[in-house]
Amino acid sequence: MKLLDIGEIAERSGVAPSALRYYEEIGLITSAGRKGLRRQFGPETLLQLSLITLGKAAGFSLQEIAGMFGKDGQPDLPRDQLHARADALEAQIRELTVLKDALRHVADCPAPSHLECPKFQKLLRAGSITAEV
Amino acid sequence: MKLLDIGEIAERSGVAPSALRYYEEIGLITSAGRKGLRRQFGPETLLQLSLITLGKAAGFSLQEIAGMFGKDGQPDLPRDQLHARADALEAQIRELTVLKDALRHVADCPAPSHLECPKFQKLLRAGSITAEV
DNA sequence: CTGCCAATTCAAGCGAGCTTGAGGTCAAGG
DNA sequence: CCTTGACCTCAAGCTCGCTTGAATTGGCAG
């Protein structure tokens, strides 16, 4: 099995070496061992980093991401909790869709004040996050 | 026009008063004026806060959110930039979908190591975030 | 008019997620 | 064998997004 050192991982994943060391420190990833002082990572680390990057973009904390996929990329969680996570993601996807539609609306609607535009308000309310206005 | 003071806004939006003051400080929202010392907010602030909350959940920084919708809830950006933002959101939605599917996969796939499961790898690669493994 | 209580300011502090810098080690190429 | 440079550790520092606390003000009910 071919091992990669931190610079290689950094370059191919786009994650800075300092960040990779930090991730290891908090137990989010694990190095396969050391060559001298140098950490050696297995290639699966690249896949894990894809997941981590993905999760971060989604607004999850590193702790939450660690909870979804253990250090080794295996889930620590029981199935139903994973599905619950997936459900939460679906909800978030719906919210993002609302935001996206809101943006498209403001880009296109000629109304003077979007916040007063009924269509716009309806969009937001569809997000179900809206406070009781 | 009915104005609300900060406590009312906080309660109805779920955003803490200290956070609201902070948002005003950084120019993300604007108060309609003061009654004595007390900030008074127009009801449209509640809608703005919905957008802000939405944007935060999506992983945007307050600066980025401010860029999408100006202080007054009106966009500062030209149409095409707004559409570009929306496009970026769509991309993010696709990524989230990948993450969601990945979670469902790990919940259901009986394979010993998901990172080695071809289906799983295909899922990740579909996210197009994956480094060249 | 009094007193309460919600609101104010301002400075300091906090947790997350890294980055930076100083000083040290060591694997590999010439 | 020697140099180079990528790696190491550890502590300190930084940005973001707030929260907390102390000291003060002032709107409003009684």
Short mmCIF file of C-alpha atoms (C1' of nucleotides) in Angstrom, two decimals:
data_model
loop_
_atom_site.label_atom_id
_atom_site.label_comp_id
_atom_site.label_asym_id
_atom_site.label_seq_id
_atom_site.Cartn_x
_atom_site.Cartn_y
_atom_site.Cartn_z
CA MET A 1 0.00 0.00 0.00
CA LYS A 2 1.28 3.40 -0.96
CA LEU A 3 1.45 6.05 1.68
CA LEU A 4 1.44 9.74 1.08
CA ASP A 5 3.02 12.38 3.17
CA ILE A 6 1.29 15.46 4.32
CA GLY A 7 2.36 17.71 1.49
CA GLU A 8 0.99 15.32 -1.09
CA ILE A 9 -2.30 15.03 0.77
CA ALA A 10 -2.49 18.79 1.14
CA GLU A 11 -1.95 19.39 -2.53
CA ARG A 12 -4.40 16.78 -3.72
CA SER A 13 -7.13 17.61 -1.22
CA GLY A 14 -6.69 21.36 -1.14
CA VAL A 15 -6.50 21.26 2.65
CA ALA A 16 -3.51 23.01 4.25
CA PRO A 17 -0.95 20.87 6.09
CA SER A 18 -1.55 22.83 9.28
CA ALA A 19 -5.24 22.03 8.99
CA LEU A 20 -4.47 18.38 8.40
CA ARG A 21 -2.34 18.26 11.55
CA TYR A 22 -5.16 19.96 13.40
CA TYR A 23 -7.67 17.43 12.09
CA GLU A 24 -5.45 14.64 13.29
CA GLU A 25 -5.05 16.32 16.65
CA ILE A 26 -8.79 16.45 17.18
CA GLY A 27 -9.19 12.89 15.97
CA LEU A 28 -11.01 13.66 12.76
CA ILE A 29 -8.49 11.81 10.63
CA THR A 30 -5.73 9.36 11.47
CA SER A 31 -2.32 8.96 9.94
CA ALA A 32 -1.30 5.48 8.95
CA GLY A 33 1.99 5.88 10.80
CA ARG A 34 5.24 7.77 10.64
CA LYS A 35 8.32 7.63 8.49
CA GLY A 36 10.81 9.09 10.88
CA LEU A 37 8.91 12.09 12.12
CA ARG A 38 6.78 12.41 9.05
CA ARG A 39 3.17 11.45 9.08
CA GLN A 40 2.15 9.02 6.39
CA PHE A 41 -1.42 8.95 5.21
CA GLY A 42 -3.26 6.26 3.36
CA PRO A 43 -4.98 7.23 0.12
CA GLU A 44 -8.42 6.76 1.73
CA THR A 45 -7.66 9.94 3.63
CA LEU A 46 -8.37 11.81 0.42
CA LEU A 47 -11.90 10.43 0.36
CA GLN A 48 -12.39 11.27 4.00
CA LEU A 49 -11.27 14.79 3.28
CA SER A 50 -13.84 15.03 0.51
CA LEU A 51 -16.50 14.18 3.03
CA ILE A 52 -15.10 16.64 5.54
CA THR A 53 -14.95 19.44 2.99
CA LEU A 54 -18.47 18.61 1.93
CA GLY A 55 -19.71 18.66 5.51
CA LYS A 56 -18.01 21.94 6.25
CA ALA A 57 -19.58 23.57 3.24
CA ALA A 58 -22.89 22.36 4.56
CA GLY A 59 -22.32 24.27 7.76
CA PHE A 60 -21.54 21.31 10.01
CA SER A 61 -18.96 21.64 12.75
CA LEU A 62 -15.94 19.36 12.74
CA GLN A 63 -17.41 17.61 15.75
CA GLU A 64 -20.61 16.92 13.91
CA ILE A 65 -18.72 15.64 10.92
CA ALA A 66 -16.67 13.41 13.18
CA GLY A 67 -19.95 12.09 14.50
CA MET A 68 -21.18 11.19 11.04
CA PHE A 69 -18.05 9.38 9.95
CA GLY A 70 -15.55 8.11 12.46
CA LYS A 71 -11.81 8.60 12.11
CA ASP A 72 -11.58 5.67 9.80
CA GLY A 73 -14.45 6.83 7.63
CA GLN A 74 -16.77 4.32 9.20
CA PRO A 75 -19.90 5.60 10.88
CA ASP A 76 -20.01 5.34 14.65
CA LEU A 77 -23.70 5.94 14.62
CA PRO A 78 -26.52 3.45 14.48
CA ARG A 79 -28.50 3.39 11.27
CA ASP A 80 -31.45 5.34 12.51
CA GLN A 81 -29.27 8.20 13.65
CA LEU A 82 -27.59 8.30 10.27
CA HIS A 83 -30.99 8.46 8.65
CA ALA A 84 -31.94 11.22 11.05
CA ARG A 85 -28.85 13.12 9.90
CA ALA A 86 -29.86 12.55 6.32
CA ASP A 87 -33.35 13.83 7.09
CA ALA A 88 -31.85 16.95 8.63
CA LEU A 89 -29.79 17.42 5.50
CA GLU A 90 -32.91 17.13 3.40
CA ALA A 91 -34.52 19.85 5.46
CA GLN A 92 -31.47 22.00 4.96
CA ILE A 93 -31.55 21.36 1.25
CA ARG A 94 -35.12 22.60 1.18
CA GLU A 95 -34.08 25.74 3.03
CA LEU A 96 -31.23 26.36 0.64
CA THR A 97 -33.66 25.99 -2.19
CA VAL A 98 -35.79 28.68 -0.63
CA LEU A 99 -32.79 30.95 -0.33
CA LYS A 100 -31.81 30.26 -3.91
CA ASP A 101 -35.33 31.06 -5.13
CA ALA A 102 -35.32 34.20 -3.02
CA LEU A 103 -32.12 35.30 -4.72
CA ARG A 104 -33.50 34.58 -8.17
CA HIS A 105 -36.58 36.52 -7.20
CA VAL A 106 -34.72 39.63 -6.13
CA ALA A 107 -32.69 39.42 -9.29
CA ASP A 108 -35.77 39.40 -11.47
CA CYS A 109 -38.71 40.97 -9.67
CA PRO A 110 -39.12 44.60 -10.64
CA ALA A 111 -40.99 45.50 -7.44
CA PRO A 112 -39.47 48.42 -5.53
CA SER A 113 -39.23 46.63 -2.21
CA HIS A 114 -38.89 42.88 -2.26
CA LEU A 115 -39.69 42.51 1.39
CA GLU A 116 -43.12 43.85 0.59
CA CYS A 117 -43.64 41.74 -2.48
CA PRO A 118 -46.24 39.06 -1.75
CA LYS A 119 -44.46 36.52 -3.92
CA PHE A 120 -41.27 37.06 -2.03
CA GLN A 121 -42.94 36.75 1.33
CA LYS A 122 -44.62 33.58 0.22
CA LEU A 123 -41.25 32.19 -0.79
CA LEU A 124 -39.82 32.92 2.60
CA ARG A 125 -42.76 31.52 4.43
CA ALA A 126 -42.33 28.36 2.43
CA GLY A 127 -39.01 28.07 4.18
CA SER A 128 -40.94 27.70 7.41
CA ILE A 129 -38.14 29.42 9.25
CA THR A 130 -39.90 32.70 9.04
CA ALA A 131 -40.91 34.15 12.38
CA GLU A 132 -44.57 34.81 12.88
CA VAL A 133 -44.66 38.16 11.19
CA MET B 1 -46.19 52.05 11.13
CA LYS B 2 -45.63 49.90 14.12
CA LEU B 3 -42.17 49.61 15.50
CA LEU B 4 -40.84 46.83 17.64
CA ASP B 5 -38.15 47.03 20.22
CA ILE B 6 -35.29 44.67 20.42
CA GLY B 7 -36.84 42.24 22.87
CA GLU B 8 -39.84 41.75 20.66
CA ILE B 9 -37.68 41.17 17.62
CA ALA B 10 -35.50 38.79 19.55
CA GLU B 11 -38.42 36.74 20.75
CA ARG B 12 -40.14 36.53 17.40
CA SER B 13 -37.02 35.87 15.36
CA GLY B 14 -35.22 33.64 17.83
CA VAL B 15 -32.11 35.81 17.51
CA ALA B 16 -30.61 37.09 20.78
CA PRO B 17 -30.68 40.83 21.48
CA SER B 18 -26.90 40.89 21.74
CA ALA B 19 -26.69 39.30 18.31
CA LEU B 20 -29.14 41.86 16.93
CA ARG B 21 -27.04 44.70 18.26
CA TYR B 22 -24.01 43.04 16.73
CA TYR B 23 -25.77 42.73 13.38
CA GLU B 24 -26.61 46.40 13.49
CA GLU B 25 -23.06 47.25 14.43
CA ILE B 26 -21.67 45.48 11.39
CA GLY B 27 -24.35 46.99 9.19
CA LEU B 28 -26.25 43.81 8.46
CA ILE B 29 -29.52 45.26 9.70
CA THR B 30 -30.66 48.79 10.47
CA SER B 31 -32.91 50.04 13.21
CA ALA B 32 -35.69 52.38 12.19
CA GLY B 33 -34.68 54.82 14.89
CA ARG B 34 -34.59 55.22 18.63
CA LYS B 35 -37.15 55.82 21.31
CA GLY B 36 -34.94 57.41 23.91
CA LEU B 37 -32.04 55.04 23.91
CA ARG B 38 -34.02 52.09 22.68
CA ARG B 39 -33.67 50.84 19.17
CA GLN B 40 -36.90 50.48 17.27
CA PHE B 41 -37.12 48.01 14.43
CA GLY B 42 -39.58 47.88 11.59
CA PRO B 43 -41.42 44.60 11.08
CA GLU B 44 -39.54 43.95 7.85
CA THR B 45 -36.56 43.24 10.04
CA LEU B 46 -38.17 39.92 10.89
CA LEU B 47 -38.10 38.94 7.23
CA GLN B 48 -34.51 40.05 6.91
CA LEU B 49 -33.63 37.93 9.90
CA SER B 50 -35.25 34.95 8.22
CA LEU B 51 -32.96 35.45 5.28
CA ILE B 52 -29.96 35.87 7.54
CA THR B 53 -30.77 32.74 9.51
CA LEU B 54 -31.24 30.87 6.26
CA GLY B 55 -27.94 32.10 4.92
CA LYS B 56 -26.10 31.20 8.08
CA ALA B 57 -27.48 27.68 8.00
CA ALA B 58 -26.17 27.47 4.47
CA GLY B 59 -22.68 28.21 5.71
CA PHE B 60 -22.41 31.77 4.47
CA SER B 61 -20.55 34.36 6.49
CA LEU B 62 -22.36 37.44 7.68
CA GLN B 63 -20.35 39.44 5.18
CA GLU B 64 -21.49 37.24 2.36
CA ILE B 65 -25.08 37.49 3.50
CA ALA B 66 -24.74 41.25 3.69
CA GLY B 67 -23.55 41.11 0.10
CA MET B 68 -26.62 39.22 -1.04
CA PHE B 69 -29.18 41.45 0.61
CA GLY B 70 -28.22 44.97 1.64
CA LYS B 71 -29.07 46.45 5.03
CA ASP B 72 -32.52 47.29 3.91
CA GLY B 73 -33.15 43.87 2.48
CA GLN B 74 -32.54 45.19 -1.00
CA PRO B 75 -29.77 43.67 -3.04
CA ASP B 76 -26.73 45.81 -3.72
CA LEU B 77 -25.65 43.49 -6.44
CA PRO B 78 -26.45 43.60 -10.11
CA ARG B 79 -28.76 40.91 -11.42
CA ASP B 80 -26.11 38.76 -12.96
CA GLN B 81 -24.17 38.59 -9.73
CA LEU B 82 -27.30 37.57 -7.89
CA HIS B 83 -27.84 34.83 -10.43
CA ALA B 84 -24.24 33.79 -9.98
CA ARG B 85 -24.91 33.50 -6.25
CA ALA B 86 -27.97 31.44 -6.95
CA ASP B 87 -25.93 29.21 -9.24
CA ALA B 88 -23.41 28.74 -6.46
CA LEU B 89 -26.25 27.79 -4.16
CA GLU B 90 -27.44 25.25 -6.66
CA ALA B 91 -24.00 23.74 -6.71
CA GLN B 92 -24.01 23.61 -2.94
CA ILE B 93 -27.40 21.96 -2.98
CA ARG B 94 -26.03 19.28 -5.27
CA GLU B 95 -23.14 18.75 -2.89
CA LEU B 96 -25.43 18.46 0.05
CA THR B 97 -27.43 15.93 -1.87
CA VAL B 98 -24.28 13.91 -2.37
CA LEU B 99 -23.55 14.08 1.33
CA LYS B 100 -27.09 13.05 2.14
CA ASP B 101 -26.91 10.10 -0.23
CA ALA B 102 -23.56 9.16 1.23
CA LEU B 103 -25.11 9.09 4.68
CA ARG B 104 -28.02 6.98 3.52
CA HIS B 105 -25.53 4.70 1.89
CA VAL B 106 -23.45 4.14 4.99
CA ALA B 107 -26.64 3.57 6.91
CA ASP B 108 -27.76 0.83 4.58
CA CYS B 109 -24.79 -0.69 2.81
CA PRO B 110 -23.58 -3.85 4.49
CA ALA B 111 -20.06 -3.60 3.07
CA PRO B 112 -17.30 -3.76 5.66
CA SER B 113 -15.53 -0.60 4.55
CA HIS B 114 -17.55 2.08 2.84
CA LEU B 115 -14.56 3.94 1.59
CA GLU B 116 -13.78 0.88 -0.47
CA CYS B 117 -17.29 0.32 -1.70
CA PRO B 118 -17.47 1.23 -5.39
CA LYS B 119 -20.97 2.59 -5.06
CA PHE B 120 -19.86 4.87 -2.28
CA GLN B 121 -16.86 6.10 -4.21
CA LYS B 122 -19.04 6.75 -7.20
CA LEU B 123 -21.35 8.80 -5.01
CA LEU B 124 -18.49 10.92 -3.79
CA ARG B 125 -17.04 11.37 -7.21
CA ALA B 126 -20.43 12.58 -8.35
CA GLY B 127 -19.88 15.41 -5.91
CA SER B 128 -16.97 16.49 -8.04
CA ILE B 129 -15.24 17.73 -4.95
CA THR B 130 -13.26 14.61 -4.69
CA ALA B 131 -9.54 15.04 -5.16
CA GLU B 132 -7.92 13.07 -7.93
CA VAL B 133 -7.59 9.85 -6.03
"C1'" DC C 1 -43.28 61.42 41.02
"C1'" DT C 2 -41.34 57.13 41.94
"C1'" DG C 3 -39.54 52.96 41.04
"C1'" DC C 4 -39.00 49.08 38.21
"C1'" DC C 5 -37.12 46.88 34.51
"C1'" DA C 6 -35.91 46.60 29.89
"C1'" DA C 7 -32.85 48.66 27.28
"C1'" DT C 8 -28.21 51.01 26.58
"C1'" DT C 9 -22.76 51.24 26.04
"C1'" DC C 10 -18.26 49.42 26.29
"C1'" DA C 11 -14.75 46.31 27.18
"C1'" DA C 12 -13.49 41.86 27.88
"C1'" DG C 13 -13.92 37.02 27.11
"C1'" DC C 14 -14.92 32.69 24.61
"C1'" DG C 15 -15.01 28.63 21.37
"C1'" DA C 16 -14.18 27.17 16.83
"C1'" DG C 17 -10.93 26.53 13.42
"C1'" DC C 18 -7.06 27.33 11.95
"C1'" DT C 19 -2.29 30.01 10.87
"C1'" DT C 20 2.19 31.61 12.06
"C1'" DG C 21 6.76 31.50 13.91
"C1'" DA C 22 10.66 29.79 16.23
"C1'" DG C 23 13.52 26.22 16.71
"C1'" DG C 24 14.54 21.32 15.76
"C1'" DT C 25 14.82 16.64 13.02
"C1'" DC C 26 15.78 13.67 9.40
"C1'" DA C 27 15.37 11.27 4.55
"C1'" DA C 28 17.16 11.63 0.27
"C1'" DG C 29 19.98 13.42 -3.54
"C1'" DG C 30 24.60 14.88 -5.05
"C1'" DC D 1 29.32 12.84 4.07
"C1'" DC D 2 26.84 16.99 3.66
"C1'" DT D 3 23.31 19.88 2.47
"C1'" DT D 4 18.71 20.86 1.49
"C1'" DG D 5 14.18 21.36 2.38
"C1'" DA D 6 10.10 19.22 3.71
"C1'" DC D 7 8.57 17.84 7.74
"C1'" DC D 8 8.13 18.09 13.00
"C1'" DT D 9 6.43 20.34 17.86
"C1'" DC D 10 4.63 23.73 20.67
"C1'" DA D 11 2.96 28.05 21.93
"C1'" DA D 12 0.96 32.06 20.61
"C1'" DG D 13 -1.99 34.64 17.75
"C1'" DC D 14 -5.97 35.59 14.72
"C1'" DT D 15 -10.81 36.07 12.69
"C1'" DC D 16 -15.56 35.27 13.24
"C1'" DG D 17 -19.59 35.54 15.71
"C1'" DC D 18 -21.21 36.29 19.40
"C1'" DT D 19 -21.96 36.39 24.95
"C1'" DT D 20 -21.18 38.31 29.45
"C1'" DG D 21 -20.80 41.70 32.94
"C1'" DA D 22 -20.62 46.14 34.91
"C1'" DA D 23 -22.30 50.48 35.09
"C1'" DT D 24 -25.99 53.59 33.35
"C1'" DT D 25 -30.29 55.48 31.22
"C1'" DG D 26 -34.88 56.21 30.58
"C1'" DG D 27 -40.01 54.65 29.26
"C1'" DC D 28 -43.93 53.71 31.52
"C1'" DA D 29 -47.26 51.73 35.13
"C1'" DG D 30 -48.99 52.83 39.48
#
